[in-house]
Every structure is written in structure tokens, then in C-alpha cells.
């Protein structure tokens, strides 16, 4: 369905399969969905969520043998609207800028070039999708890899022994994980005595939360320097990246800005701070593009220092070499220290 929408000029809204009907309804109504599609085992909850709302519900099975495999003659680029709750617990949606809705399909080539050369997504390899794809990072890493010609294996749930078995049996060379996966893998290794694993992996991207320095050190020692950490969010994509070798020289950092991007640390008045001083982290693209929360202009304004300069509400500092270190979330600091709001200029 994702690929069909991206080739048909339609906007797809991934929905967490663990939500209850009221939560599903909140998302599909806010997004203005006209059709909701579910697997049969989620049909009852989905039907209850859209009942009486004028939204069509389709329940489909996994048999696609009858689908016409010929490529449609006329195609336009679709889009993705992703929901993120951050620390508020209230889902907010952002229309992705990776795909330009309604544009010719050849415009996707520029996005794939960026994914290959800047993010390091390989072409024609063997990837593994472990995290839920309704989260932006695993969705994009998996989708970009697929569009660049890789074969993608999907695991319905993560379990350390099963994960390592699949990696070994299918010679998986790239995947996306989060720090919790690392912790579970290390615990399994220590408890089982299974010291081998991950031998075929060449790139393991990770983000979605702070990774403990000792955990990451152990993972690099076990799997070799294949870990690539990034800092980003659903709203604005990836802001910084750091490979294992760089991380060993700047332990605890989440990396330097991507090409044509800038990271600035600012104080409570929105003024830039020098290296070593903690403040709010803001990102700026050379394209001067920001983002907008659907149906929430107030929240959109609060996330921007000025047009094209935005924040994910993190506190951090830069070292002398321009590497970013995260020091917590603004919301957490507000609870302890009082207001840390920054006045947009």
C-alpha cells in the first residue's frame, strides 16, 4: 500500500497497529483520511474507529498474486503524513518533504541520491526491517533501501536469538536498530554465551534515543565499527550523523550536521552560544525549509526560531570540532528549572 500510494499521487498515513479504536479515530479524522485499510486481524478495531465518520474501511489479506504486475503508464508522486507524539502523548502530524506530492516520479531520483551518498544507504543489498514501520526512521531507512534495489526482510517482532539467526542465515548487511535492541542483544549474548553474531552486518543505523556510552562501546567491540548514529525527528528528518570511528574520538556525540545543514545552540533570548555552552538545539537547512504541524500553527511557530530554523526541543552543546552532544529535552528542564522558552525572532 505504501508503494502504491507513492506511485499514485496519494498521501499515506501509517497508523500504530497497537492503538485502540478511539486513538485510531483521532488520527484518521485529524488527517482527513478518506479510506482506511487494515489487515484482517485488525479489522474489527478499525471498523469501530471509522464507524459513522464517512470513512471507507477496507480489510485486505496478504495474497497479492492476482494483482496486475505491469507498471502503470501514468504516475505521479505521492506523499507520507506521519504522526509523532514526542513527550506530550498527543499525536501531531507532519507531511513529509522527502516526496513532493503530485510531482513527476523522476523527482524521487534526487531523494534517492541523497539517501545513497549522504546517509550511506546501499544499493542492491540485503536489509532487515526490525522496528515498527509506522515510526519514521525505520520506515524511511527501509523504504529508501527498497527503492535503491535492496531486498528487505521483515521481522514481525524483535527477539535477540531470532534476529541473530536471520542475520546469519540470510547474510543481512544493513539494518536500523534502537538502543533498547542493543541492550537486549548484549544481555542475550552474556546469558547464552553466544559470542558470534552480526558478522555479515556492514551498516547498523541507530537513533530514536540516547545510547549509553558503555552499551555502544560493547556493541562496537562485538560487531566491529559498523554502527552509524544519527540525530533527527519525524518533523525535520536527520540533522546529524556519526560513524563508529568518529564516535570513538568524540564519545557520546550524535555527530556533525549533514551537508548543507547547520546546527546552532542558542540561549533563552535566541542568541547563538559558543562551543561548550548548553542551550536549545536549532537546525537550519541550506534550502531554508522548515516543517509544519498539521492543524496546529501555534505549535509550528513555537518550533521555529525564524523561518527555516527549527528545533526538536532538545538541549545540547557543541564541541570545538562542531560535534553535537545532547543534554536532555527542554520539557524535562522546564519541569525542574522553570521556563526555558525561547522567544522567536
XYZ file of N, CA, C and O in Angstrom, residues 33 51 87 156 170 261 269 308:
32
model
N -8.503 11.421 6.439
C -8.446 10.201 5.627
C -9.802 9.899 4.999
O -10.839 10.067 5.629
N -16.518 3.940 12.139
C -17.973 3.822 12.046
C -18.645 5.193 12.200
O -18.362 5.943 13.131
N 6.985 14.063 23.624
C 6.841 13.782 25.054
C 5.477 14.195 25.574
O 5.203 14.074 26.759
N 8.415 -9.541 12.255
C 7.224 -9.001 12.900
C 7.499 -8.547 14.322
O 6.834 -7.659 14.838
N 20.705 -15.238 6.324
C 20.403 -14.510 5.096
C 21.473 -13.484 4.739
O 21.278 -12.673 3.837
N 23.608 21.680 5.971
C 22.819 21.902 7.179
C 23.707 22.539 8.247
O 24.929 22.382 8.223
N 17.300 33.865 24.873
C 16.927 35.002 24.036
C 17.093 34.699 22.553
O 16.942 35.594 21.711
N 12.533 28.620 8.597
C 13.583 27.716 8.150
C 14.568 27.294 9.218
O 15.454 26.489 8.949
